[in-house]
Amino acid sequence: MTSATFWHRDRQSATGRSLSFGTLCKRSALAALLLAVFVLAYGGTVALLMHQAAFLAAPGDRLMVVFPRDTGTATALERIGAAGAIYTGSSRWIHQAEVIDASAAEQLARDAWVMRFPGRPALEGCFSVARENR
Amino acid sequence: MCLCRPQGSRGAGVPGCVRCAAALVAVLAVLLLVACSEAPEWRTQSLEADFPDLAFELTTDRSDTFTEADLRGNLTLLFFGYTSCPDACPTTMTRLRAVLDELPDAQREHVRVLFVSVDPDRDTPGRLAAYADHYGPEFIGATAELARLTELVQRYGSSFRHEPGRREGDYVVTHGSHVLAFDGDGRARLLIQSSDSVEAIAHDLRHLLAS
């Protein structure tokens, strides 16, 4: 069955009978459902990989931290600082942090979902010295 | 039956229903973009309303009890660093000096840069004062004992760590390079990153001081 036939470009099935609007809607819904499943599966896998990668974060790396909904901003900031990271911004409930202590992700993961941004940002003087001394 | 095409017509090319759907998606996309986009008021990062207010108790060369009340009415730029920092701190302080030079005199006199040292062992109040004075009268150097300092730093989502150096007694302190801007009432308003340009920072400070 070609895509044209699937979408009934000429509004005719292979037998020459017209298909109903309902059938078209059902097939559209099925396609949308398949697309949603694909997106969730792909997105979920990426999120899981980014979560695992967070535990390999070194000083200078960036993290995304998602605290439980009832965690206030003040509490989130204190936890980021206490874990050995630096708050660098947030978008809604997703906080961004830069790693100071190599164990920051592990400490944050006790209270939050942590993911690591892929790639390493440019290091500043203080961070580069820390990296050399590791 | 497709409502987008008269019954009985057989148009060439894309079917009417697909054209309908495409048009609907385009309209929704435009509405979404219009709803989400807004004229940028800030060029640095604006902070949420529930970000902790400015509150501290530090030591300077002139006072053993320097608190946020001493800065009330001024726009305060809070920065954590230390005087022995090889590059991040001098770079940030120099940039802040450049930012202040961009401001009109009437606005500049209401700005204070609070440089809080995260190296209290080496940064005495006198040393901090000399370091801050190098950048201008708007700069204030202060510190505190380690426990209070740690609490202060963590309250604003920051951190620092002493890294041993190659020689005995020689160490570096790993810390952040961002600057927090608090308005005259002590409310946190902006997070200034090292990637923000002098022009962008000056623009936002002018906006804050004018409001």
mmCIF file of N, CA and C in Angstrom, chain A:
data_model
loop_
_atom_site.group_PDB
_atom_site.id
_atom_site.type_symbol
_atom_site.label_atom_id
_atom_site.label_comp_id
_atom_site.label_asym_id
_atom_site.label_seq_id
_atom_site.Cartn_x
_atom_site.Cartn_y
_atom_site.Cartn_z
ATOM 1 N N MET A 1 0.876 -1.181 0.000
ATOM 2 C CA MET A 1 0.000 0.000 0.000
ATOM 3 C C MET A 1 0.903 1.218 0.000
ATOM 4 N N THR A 2 0.754 2.089 -0.950
ATOM 5 C CA THR A 2 1.582 3.279 -0.980
ATOM 6 C C THR A 2 1.000 4.318 -0.045
ATOM 7 N N SER A 3 1.810 5.339 0.218
ATOM 8 C CA SER A 3 1.332 6.392 1.106
ATOM 9 C C SER A 3 0.148 7.111 0.476
ATOM 10 N N ALA A 4 0.192 7.226 -0.842
ATOM 11 C CA ALA A 4 -0.919 7.893 -1.518
ATOM 12 C C ALA A 4 -2.199 7.099 -1.305
ATOM 13 N N THR A 5 -2.071 5.805 -1.391
ATOM 14 C CA THR A 5 -3.253 4.975 -1.195
ATOM 15 C C THR A 5 -3.709 5.066 0.271
ATOM 16 N N PHE A 6 -2.721 5.076 1.144
ATOM 17 C CA PHE A 6 -3.044 5.152 2.564
ATOM 18 C C PHE A 6 -3.871 6.406 2.878
ATOM 19 N N TRP A 7 -3.415 7.503 2.345
ATOM 20 C CA TRP A 7 -4.127 8.741 2.603
ATOM 21 C C TRP A 7 -5.270 8.955 1.617
ATOM 22 N N HIS A 8 -5.425 8.034 0.679
ATOM 23 C CA HIS A 8 -6.524 8.092 -0.279
ATOM 24 C C HIS A 8 -6.553 9.430 -0.987
ATOM 25 N N ARG A 9 -5.499 9.617 -1.733
ATOM 26 C CA ARG A 9 -5.325 10.892 -2.436
ATOM 27 C C ARG A 9 -6.526 11.212 -3.313
ATOM 28 N N ASP A 10 -7.012 10.232 -3.958
ATOM 29 C CA ASP A 10 -8.145 10.446 -4.839
ATOM 30 C C ASP A 10 -9.452 10.060 -4.161
ATOM 31 N N ARG A 11 -9.337 9.882 -2.819
ATOM 32 C CA ARG A 11 -10.522 9.549 -2.042
ATOM 33 C C ARG A 11 -11.188 8.260 -2.541
ATOM 34 N N GLN A 12 -10.399 7.379 -3.087
ATOM 35 C CA GLN A 12 -10.928 6.113 -3.583
ATOM 36 C C GLN A 12 -10.060 4.983 -3.059
ATOM 37 N N SER A 13 -10.654 3.901 -2.641
ATOM 38 C CA SER A 13 -9.881 2.734 -2.239
ATOM 39 C C SER A 13 -9.509 1.925 -3.466
ATOM 40 N N ALA A 14 -8.812 0.817 -3.253
ATOM 41 C CA ALA A 14 -8.369 -0.002 -4.384
ATOM 42 C C ALA A 14 -9.560 -0.608 -5.127
ATOM 43 N N THR A 15 -10.648 -0.794 -4.440
ATOM 44 C CA THR A 15 -11.831 -1.382 -5.084
ATOM 45 C C THR A 15 -12.698 -0.320 -5.755
ATOM 46 N N GLY A 16 -12.284 0.956 -5.624
ATOM 47 C CA GLY A 16 -13.058 2.001 -6.278
ATOM 48 C C GLY A 16 -14.125 2.599 -5.383
ATOM 49 N N ARG A 17 -14.232 2.091 -4.141
ATOM 50 C CA ARG A 17 -15.253 2.641 -3.259
ATOM 51 C C ARG A 17 -14.696 3.844 -2.516
ATOM 52 N N SER A 18 -15.472 4.858 -2.297
ATOM 53 C CA SER A 18 -15.062 6.030 -1.523
ATOM 54 C C SER A 18 -14.961 5.663 -0.050
ATOM 55 N N LEU A 19 -13.928 6.204 0.601
ATOM 56 C CA LEU A 19 -13.756 5.960 2.029
ATOM 57 C C LEU A 19 -14.339 7.100 2.827
ATOM 58 N N SER A 20 -14.788 6.759 3.983
ATOM 59 C CA SER A 20 -15.467 7.758 4.806
ATOM 60 C C SER A 20 -14.455 8.658 5.503
ATOM 61 N N PHE A 21 -14.984 9.771 5.919
ATOM 62 C CA PHE A 21 -14.168 10.708 6.709
ATOM 63 C C PHE A 21 -13.718 10.056 8.001
ATOM 64 N N GLY A 22 -14.554 9.193 8.548
ATOM 65 C CA GLY A 22 -14.208 8.512 9.784
ATOM 66 C C GLY A 22 -12.989 7.619 9.625
ATOM 67 N N THR A 23 -12.924 6.909 8.512
ATOM 68 C CA THR A 23 -11.772 6.043 8.268
ATOM 69 C C THR A 23 -10.500 6.871 8.144
ATOM 70 N N LEU A 24 -10.615 7.992 7.469
ATOM 71 C CA LEU A 24 -9.459 8.871 7.321
ATOM 72 C C LEU A 24 -8.983 9.364 8.685
ATOM 73 N N CYS A 25 -9.939 9.717 9.529
ATOM 74 C CA CYS A 25 -9.572 10.193 10.860
ATOM 75 C C CYS A 25 -8.914 9.091 11.678
ATOM 76 N N LYS A 26 -9.425 7.882 11.557
ATOM 77 C CA LYS A 26 -8.844 6.775 12.308
ATOM 78 C C LYS A 26 -7.395 6.548 11.906
ATOM 79 N N ARG A 27 -7.144 6.585 10.616
ATOM 80 C CA ARG A 27 -5.774 6.352 10.149
ATOM 81 C C ARG A 27 -4.860 7.506 10.554
ATOM 82 N N SER A 28 -5.394 8.719 10.564
ATOM 83 C CA SER A 28 -4.602 9.870 11.014
ATOM 84 C C SER A 28 -4.264 9.715 12.479
ATOM 85 N N ALA A 29 -5.244 9.259 13.271
ATOM 86 C CA ALA A 29 -5.009 9.073 14.702
ATOM 87 C C ALA A 29 -3.960 8.003 14.932
ATOM 88 N N LEU A 30 -4.008 6.941 14.148
ATOM 89 C CA LEU A 30 -3.030 5.862 14.285
ATOM 90 C C LEU A 30 -1.628 6.379 13.965
ATOM 91 N N ALA A 31 -1.538 7.164 12.909
ATOM 92 C CA ALA A 31 -0.227 7.725 12.548
ATOM 93 C C ALA A 31 0.291 8.638 13.646
ATOM 94 N N ALA A 32 -0.597 9.447 14.206
ATOM 95 C CA ALA A 32 -0.180 10.358 15.278
ATOM 96 C C ALA A 32 0.261 9.574 16.502
ATOM 97 N N LEU A 33 -0.453 8.483 16.792
ATOM 98 C CA LEU A 33 -0.105 7.655 17.946
ATOM 99 C C LEU A 33 1.272 7.028 17.758
ATOM 100 N N LEU A 34 1.522 6.505 16.572
ATOM 101 C CA LEU A 34 2.824 5.909 16.297
ATOM 102 C C LEU A 34 3.936 6.943 16.424
ATOM 103 N N LEU A 35 3.668 8.147 15.934
ATOM 104 C CA LEU A 35 4.658 9.212 16.037
ATOM 105 C C LEU A 35 4.936 9.557 17.488
ATOM 106 N N ALA A 36 3.870 9.622 18.301
ATOM 107 C CA ALA A 36 4.033 9.950 19.724
ATOM 108 C C ALA A 36 4.849 8.872 20.432
ATOM 109 N N VAL A 37 4.569 7.624 20.118
ATOM 110 C CA VAL A 37 5.310 6.519 20.743
ATOM 111 C C VAL A 37 6.784 6.619 20.372
ATOM 112 N N PHE A 38 7.035 6.921 19.119
ATOM 113 C CA PHE A 38 8.428 7.045 18.679
ATOM 114 C C PHE A 38 9.132 8.185 19.413
ATOM 115 N N VAL A 39 8.474 9.326 19.505
ATOM 116 C CA VAL A 39 9.077 10.485 20.169
ATOM 117 C C VAL A 39 9.345 10.180 21.637
ATOM 118 N N LEU A 40 8.375 9.541 22.308
ATOM 119 C CA LEU A 40 8.561 9.225 23.726
ATOM 120 C C LEU A 40 9.707 8.234 23.925
ATOM 121 N N ALA A 41 9.748 7.236 23.071
ATOM 122 C CA ALA A 41 10.802 6.238 23.204
ATOM 123 C C ALA A 41 12.178 6.868 22.974
ATOM 124 N N TYR A 42 12.258 7.680 21.921
ATOM 125 C CA TYR A 42 13.532 8.330 21.622
ATOM 126 C C TYR A 42 13.903 9.317 22.725
ATOM 127 N N GLY A 43 12.938 10.156 23.122
ATOM 128 C CA GLY A 43 13.216 11.151 24.151
ATOM 129 C C GLY A 43 13.555 10.512 25.481
ATOM 130 N N GLY A 44 12.834 9.456 25.828
ATOM 131 C CA GLY A 44 13.104 8.772 27.087
ATOM 132 C C GLY A 44 14.499 8.168 27.114
ATOM 133 N N THR A 45 14.901 7.598 26.013
ATOM 134 C CA THR A 45 16.232 7.001 25.932
ATOM 135 C C THR A 45 17.315 8.064 26.063
ATOM 136 N N VAL A 46 17.116 9.175 25.369
ATOM 137 C CA VAL A 46 18.095 10.268 25.451
ATOM 138 C C VAL A 46 18.176 10.806 26.874
ATOM 139 N N ALA A 47 17.010 10.970 27.520
ATOM 140 C CA ALA A 47 16.998 11.481 28.893
ATOM 141 C C ALA A 47 17.733 10.530 29.831
ATOM 142 N N LEU A 48 17.530 9.243 29.618
ATOM 143 C CA LEU A 48 18.197 8.267 30.478
ATOM 144 C C LEU A 48 19.707 8.301 30.259
ATOM 145 N N LEU A 49 20.118 8.414 29.013
ATOM 146 C CA LEU A 49 21.562 8.484 28.718
ATOM 147 C C LEU A 49 22.169 9.751 29.320
ATOM 148 N N MET A 50 21.453 10.863 29.212
ATOM 149 C CA MET A 50 21.957 12.111 29.785
ATOM 150 C C MET A 50 22.027 12.016 31.309
ATOM 151 N N HIS A 51 21.099 11.266 31.902
ATOM 152 C CA HIS A 51 21.120 11.078 33.355
ATOM 153 C C HIS A 51 22.341 10.264 33.753
ATOM 154 N N GLN A 52 22.606 9.202 33.046
ATOM 155 C CA GLN A 52 23.775 8.376 33.354
ATOM 156 C C GLN A 52 25.067 9.159 33.131
ATOM 157 N N ALA A 53 25.086 9.961 32.072
ATOM 158 C CA ALA A 53 26.291 10.742 31.767
ATOM 159 C C ALA A 53 26.572 11.778 32.841
ATOM 160 N N ALA A 54 25.533 12.179 33.577
ATOM 161 C CA ALA A 54 25.725 13.195 34.614
ATOM 162 C C ALA A 54 26.714 12.737 35.662
ATOM 163 N N PHE A 55 26.756 11.446 35.938
ATOM 164 C CA PHE A 55 27.629 10.938 36.984
ATOM 165 C C PHE A 55 29.098 10.942 36.554
ATOM 166 N N LEU A 56 29.340 11.233 35.308
ATOM 167 C CA LEU A 56 30.713 11.365 34.817
ATOM 168 C C LEU A 56 31.125 12.831 34.701
ATOM 169 N N ALA A 57 30.261 13.704 35.185
ATOM 170 C CA ALA A 57 30.523 15.136 35.042
ATOM 171 C C ALA A 57 31.759 15.542 35.835
ATOM 172 N N ALA A 58 32.574 16.351 35.224
ATOM 173 C CA ALA A 58 33.794 16.844 35.855
ATOM 174 C C ALA A 58 33.658 18.356 36.061
ATOM 175 N N PRO A 59 34.501 18.940 36.882
ATOM 176 C CA PRO A 59 34.440 20.397 37.074
ATOM 177 C C PRO A 59 34.439 21.150 35.741
ATOM 178 N N GLY A 60 33.508 22.073 35.618
ATOM 179 C CA GLY A 60 33.373 22.825 34.379
ATOM 180 C C GLY A 60 32.235 22.331 33.501
ATOM 181 N N ASP A 61 31.773 21.114 33.731
ATOM 182 C CA ASP A 61 30.664 20.565 32.941
ATOM 183 C C ASP A 61 29.339 21.154 33.406
ATOM 184 N N ARG A 62 28.357 21.063 32.548
ATOM 185 C CA ARG A 62 27.052 21.645 32.851
ATOM 186 C C ARG A 62 26.025 20.560 33.108
ATOM 187 N N LEU A 63 25.157 20.809 34.069
ATOM 188 C CA LEU A 63 24.110 19.876 34.434
ATOM 189 C C LEU A 63 22.741 20.535 34.309
ATOM 190 N N MET A 64 21.738 19.700 34.046
ATOM 191 C CA MET A 64 20.348 20.126 34.168
ATOM 192 C C MET A 64 19.770 19.387 35.366
ATOM 193 N N VAL A 65 19.151 20.113 36.256
ATOM 194 C CA VAL A 65 18.662 19.528 37.503
ATOM 195 C C VAL A 65 17.168 19.790 37.619
ATOM 196 N N VAL A 66 16.420 18.726 37.838
ATOM 197 C CA VAL A 66 14.974 18.852 37.990
ATOM 198 C C VAL A 66 14.611 18.370 39.386
ATOM 199 N N PHE A 67 14.214 19.301 40.242
ATOM 200 C CA PHE A 67 13.809 18.968 41.601
ATOM 201 C C PHE A 67 12.329 18.627 41.622
ATOM 202 N N PRO A 68 11.867 17.959 42.688
ATOM 203 C CA PRO A 68 10.423 17.729 42.841
ATOM 204 C C PRO A 68 9.665 19.046 42.833
ATOM 205 N N ARG A 69 8.406 18.974 42.426
ATOM 206 C CA ARG A 69 7.607 20.180 42.231
ATOM 207 C C ARG A 69 7.499 21.046 43.472
ATOM 208 N N ASP A 70 7.469 20.401 44.657
ATOM 209 C CA ASP A 70 7.270 21.178 45.881
ATOM 210 C C ASP A 70 8.567 21.790 46.412
ATOM 211 N N THR A 71 9.652 21.655 45.670
ATOM 212 C CA THR A 71 10.930 22.235 46.093
ATOM 213 C C THR A 71 10.970 23.698 45.685
ATOM 214 N N GLY A 72 11.130 24.566 46.660
ATOM 215 C CA GLY A 72 11.184 25.987 46.375
ATOM 216 C C GLY A 72 12.521 26.383 45.779
ATOM 217 N N THR A 73 12.542 27.611 45.240
ATOM 218 C CA THR A 73 13.768 28.091 44.602
ATOM 219 C C THR A 73 14.908 28.188 45.606
ATOM 220 N N ALA A 74 14.614 28.686 46.800
ATOM 221 C CA ALA A 74 15.660 28.834 47.810
ATOM 222 C C ALA A 74 16.271 27.480 48.164
ATOM 223 N N THR A 75 15.427 26.491 48.343
ATOM 224 C CA THR A 75 15.913 25.144 48.668
ATOM 225 C C THR A 75 16.738 24.581 47.519
ATOM 226 N N ALA A 76 16.266 24.783 46.305
ATOM 227 C CA ALA A 76 16.985 24.277 45.133
ATOM 228 C C ALA A 76 18.372 24.919 45.050
ATOM 229 N N LEU A 77 18.436 26.212 45.289
ATOM 230 C CA LEU A 77 19.727 26.903 45.232
ATOM 231 C C LEU A 77 20.689 26.363 46.284
ATOM 232 N N GLU A 78 20.176 26.182 47.491
ATOM 233 C CA GLU A 78 21.038 25.689 48.568
ATOM 234 C C GLU A 78 21.559 24.293 48.255
ATOM 235 N N ARG A 79 20.692 23.472 47.685
ATOM 236 C CA ARG A 79 21.111 22.107 47.373
ATOM 237 C C ARG A 79 22.138 22.084 46.252
ATOM 238 N N ILE A 80 21.973 22.969 45.284
ATOM 239 C CA ILE A 80 22.951 23.048 44.200
ATOM 240 C C ILE A 80 24.294 23.495 44.751
ATOM 241 N N GLY A 81 24.274 24.533 45.574
ATOM 242 C CA GLY A 81 25.525 25.022 46.152
ATOM 243 C C GLY A 81 26.164 23.999 47.076
ATOM 244 N N ALA A 82 25.353 23.354 47.912
ATOM 245 C CA ALA A 82 25.894 22.377 48.864
ATOM 246 C C ALA A 82 26.472 21.157 48.147
ATOM 247 N N ALA A 83 25.950 20.859 46.978
ATOM 248 C CA ALA A 83 26.428 19.688 46.238
ATOM 249 C C ALA A 83 27.753 19.969 45.539
ATOM 250 N N GLY A 84 28.141 21.222 45.468
ATOM 251 C CA GLY A 84 29.384 21.551 44.789
ATOM 252 C C GLY A 84 29.176 21.956 43.353
ATOM 253 N N ALA A 85 28.066 22.650 43.101
ATOM 254 C CA ALA A 85 27.800 23.155 41.754
ATOM 255 C C ALA A 85 27.385 24.607 41.865
ATOM 256 N N ILE A 86 27.301 25.257 40.732
ATOM 257 C CA ILE A 86 26.955 26.676 40.704
ATOM 258 C C ILE A 86 25.728 26.865 39.833
ATOM 259 N N TYR A 87 24.728 27.518 40.391
ATOM 260 C CA TYR A 87 23.507 27.815 39.657
ATOM 261 C C TYR A 87 23.817 28.776 38.512
ATOM 262 N N THR A 88 23.388 28.396 37.316
ATOM 263 C CA THR A 88 23.651 29.264 36.166
ATOM 264 C C THR A 88 22.379 29.667 35.447
ATOM 265 N N GLY A 89 21.230 29.333 36.016
ATOM 266 C CA GLY A 89 19.981 29.752 35.397
ATOM 267 C C GLY A 89 18.926 28.678 35.505
ATOM 268 N N SER A 90 17.734 29.020 35.082
ATOM 269 C CA SER A 90 16.655 28.040 35.111
ATOM 270 C C SER A 90 15.586 28.419 34.107
ATOM 271 N N SER A 91 14.866 27.411 33.683
ATOM 272 C CA SER A 91 13.725 27.607 32.799
ATOM 273 C C SER A 91 12.593 26.804 33.396
ATOM 274 N N ARG A 92 11.620 27.505 33.960
ATOM 275 C CA ARG A 92 10.546 26.857 34.713
ATOM 276 C C ARG A 92 11.153 26.026 35.828
ATOM 277 N N TRP A 93 10.932 24.706 35.801
ATOM 278 C CA TRP A 93 11.400 23.887 36.910
ATOM 279 C C TRP A 93 12.731 23.205 36.631
ATOM 280 N N ILE A 94 13.353 23.502 35.497
ATOM 281 C CA ILE A 94 14.631 22.904 35.153
ATOM 282 C C ILE A 94 15.741 23.899 35.474
ATOM 283 N N HIS A 95 16.589 23.519 36.432
ATOM 284 C CA HIS A 95 17.697 24.385 36.822
ATOM 285 C C HIS A 95 18.968 23.945 36.103
ATOM 286 N N GLN A 96 19.780 24.923 35.792
ATOM 287 C CA GLN A 96 21.071 24.619 35.174
ATOM 288 C C GLN A 96 22.178 24.920 36.165
ATOM 289 N N ALA A 97 23.195 24.096 36.145
ATOM 290 C CA ALA A 97 24.280 24.270 37.101
ATOM 291 C C ALA A 97 25.599 23.892 36.451
ATOM 292 N N GLU A 98 26.639 24.478 36.968
ATOM 293 C CA GLU A 98 27.985 24.176 36.493
ATOM 294 C C GLU A 98 28.718 23.454 37.625
ATOM 295 N N VAL A 99 29.418 22.415 37.287
ATOM 296 C CA VAL A 99 30.026 21.546 38.297
ATOM 297 C C VAL A 99 31.314 22.154 38.840
ATOM 298 N N ILE A 100 31.415 22.157 40.160
ATOM 299 C CA ILE A 100 32.659 22.526 40.830
ATOM 300 C C ILE A 100 33.309 21.267 41.405
ATOM 301 N N ASP A 101 32.496 20.495 42.095
ATOM 302 C CA ASP A 101 32.957 19.274 42.732
ATOM 303 C C ASP A 101 32.540 18.093 41.856
ATOM 304 N N ALA A 102 33.462 17.159 41.637
ATOM 305 C CA ALA A 102 33.174 16.026 40.754
ATOM 306 C C ALA A 102 32.022 15.158 41.255
ATOM 307 N N SER A 103 31.731 15.237 42.554
ATOM 308 C CA SER A 103 30.639 14.427 43.090
ATOM 309 C C SER A 103 29.313 15.175 43.113
ATOM 310 N N ALA A 104 29.269 16.331 42.469
ATOM 311 C CA ALA A 104 28.064 17.168 42.519
ATOM 312 C C ALA A 104 26.840 16.438 41.984
ATOM 313 N N ALA A 105 27.007 15.761 40.860
ATOM 314 C CA ALA A 105 25.862 15.080 40.257
ATOM 315 C C ALA A 105 25.340 13.979 41.174
ATOM 316 N N GLU A 106 26.250 13.270 41.780
ATOM 317 C CA GLU A 106 25.833 12.182 42.669
ATOM 318 C C GLU A 106 25.069 12.730 43.866
ATOM 319 N N GLN A 107 25.539 13.849 44.388
ATOM 320 C CA GLN A 107 24.855 14.445 45.538
ATOM 321 C C GLN A 107 23.490 14.993 45.133
ATOM 322 N N LEU A 108 23.436 15.642 43.987
ATOM 323 C CA LEU A 108 22.168 16.208 43.533
ATOM 324 C C LEU A 108 21.171 15.111 43.199
ATOM 325 N N ALA A 109 21.667 13.984 42.712
ATOM 326 C CA ALA A 109 20.775 12.911 42.284
ATOM 327 C C ALA A 109 19.991 12.308 43.452
ATOM 328 N N ARG A 110 20.396 12.597 44.675
ATOM 329 C CA ARG A 110 19.650 12.084 45.832
ATOM 330 C C ARG A 110 18.298 12.771 45.951
ATOM 331 N N ASP A 111 18.226 14.026 45.450
ATOM 332 C CA ASP A 111 16.978 14.780 45.590
ATOM 333 C C ASP A 111 16.347 15.149 44.268
ATOM 334 N N ALA A 112 17.077 14.941 43.175
ATOM 335 C CA ALA A 112 16.586 15.469 41.904
ATOM 336 C C ALA A 112 16.989 14.548 40.760
ATOM 337 N N TRP A 113 16.353 14.809 39.621
ATOM 338 C CA TRP A 113 16.737 14.127 38.389
ATOM 339 C C TRP A 113 17.805 14.988 37.727
ATOM 340 N N VAL A 114 18.955 14.395 37.468
ATOM 341 C CA VAL A 114 20.092 15.156 36.966
ATOM 342 C C VAL A 114 20.468 14.651 35.574
ATOM 343 N N MET A 115 20.720 15.588 34.694
ATOM 344 C CA MET A 115 21.191 15.225 33.356
ATOM 345 C C MET A 115 22.385 16.107 33.020
ATOM 346 N N ARG A 116 23.197 15.603 32.163
ATOM 347 C CA ARG A 116 24.391 16.351 31.787
ATOM 348 C C ARG A 116 24.264 16.837 30.349
ATOM 349 N N PHE A 117 24.618 18.107 30.157
ATOM 350 C CA PHE A 117 24.682 18.631 28.800
ATOM 351 C C PHE A 117 25.805 17.916 28.061
ATOM 352 N N PRO A 118 25.576 17.525 26.848
ATOM 353 C CA PRO A 118 26.653 16.856 26.106
ATOM 354 C C PRO A 118 27.754 17.835 25.763
ATOM 355 N N GLY A 119 28.949 17.359 25.729
ATOM 356 C CA GLY A 119 30.078 18.188 25.356
ATOM 357 C C GLY A 119 30.602 18.973 26.529
ATOM 358 N N ARG A 120 31.796 19.456 26.418
ATOM 359 C CA ARG A 120 32.414 20.214 27.494
ATOM 360 C C ARG A 120 32.509 21.684 27.083
ATOM 361 N N PRO A 121 32.124 22.581 27.996
ATOM 362 C CA PRO A 121 32.247 24.002 27.666
ATOM 363 C C PRO A 121 33.692 24.453 27.808
ATOM 364 N N ALA A 122 33.970 25.647 27.389
ATOM 365 C CA ALA A 122 35.308 26.193 27.559
ATOM 366 C C ALA A 122 35.580 26.379 29.043
ATOM 367 N N LEU A 123 36.775 26.064 29.467
ATOM 368 C CA LEU A 123 37.112 26.135 30.881
ATOM 369 C C LEU A 123 37.749 27.465 31.201
ATOM 370 N N GLU A 124 37.444 27.990 32.380
ATOM 371 C CA GLU A 124 38.076 29.212 32.814
ATOM 372 C C GLU A 124 39.344 28.878 33.582
ATOM 373 N N GLY A 125 40.100 29.884 33.900
ATOM 374 C CA GLY A 125 41.388 29.667 34.537
ATOM 375 C C GLY A 125 41.307 28.818 35.788
ATOM 376 N N CYS A 126 40.359 29.129 36.658
ATOM 377 C CA CYS A 126 40.275 28.402 37.914
ATOM 378 C C CYS A 126 39.891 26.950 37.667
ATOM 379 N N PHE A 127 38.984 26.707 36.730
ATOM 380 C CA PHE A 127 38.554 25.341 36.451
ATOM 381 C C PHE A 127 39.679 24.548 35.810
ATOM 382 N N SER A 128 40.435 25.185 34.940
ATOM 383 C CA SER A 128 41.478 24.441 34.248
ATOM 384 C C SER A 128 42.545 23.987 35.229
ATOM 385 N N VAL A 129 42.807 24.788 36.253
ATOM 386 C CA VAL A 129 43.789 24.381 37.265
ATOM 387 C C VAL A 129 43.239 23.201 38.034
ATOM 388 N N ALA A 130 41.953 23.256 38.356
ATOM 389 C CA ALA A 130 41.347 22.152 39.086
ATOM 390 C C ALA A 130 41.454 20.872 38.290
ATOM 391 N N ARG A 131 41.265 20.972 36.988
ATOM 392 C CA ARG A 131 41.317 19.784 36.140
ATOM 393 C C ARG A 131 42.733 19.223 36.130
ATOM 394 N N GLU A 132 43.735 20.075 36.107
ATOM 395 C CA GLU A 132 45.125 19.608 36.080
ATOM 396 C C GLU A 132 45.490 18.895 37.375
ATOM 397 N N ASN A 133 44.867 19.358 38.472
ATOM 398 C CA ASN A 133 45.243 18.793 39.757
ATOM 399 C C ASN A 133 44.500 17.514 40.077
ATOM 400 N N ARG A 134 43.524 17.153 39.233
ATOM 401 C CA ARG A 134 42.748 15.935 39.511
ATOM 402 C C ARG A 134 43.569 14.693 39.284
#
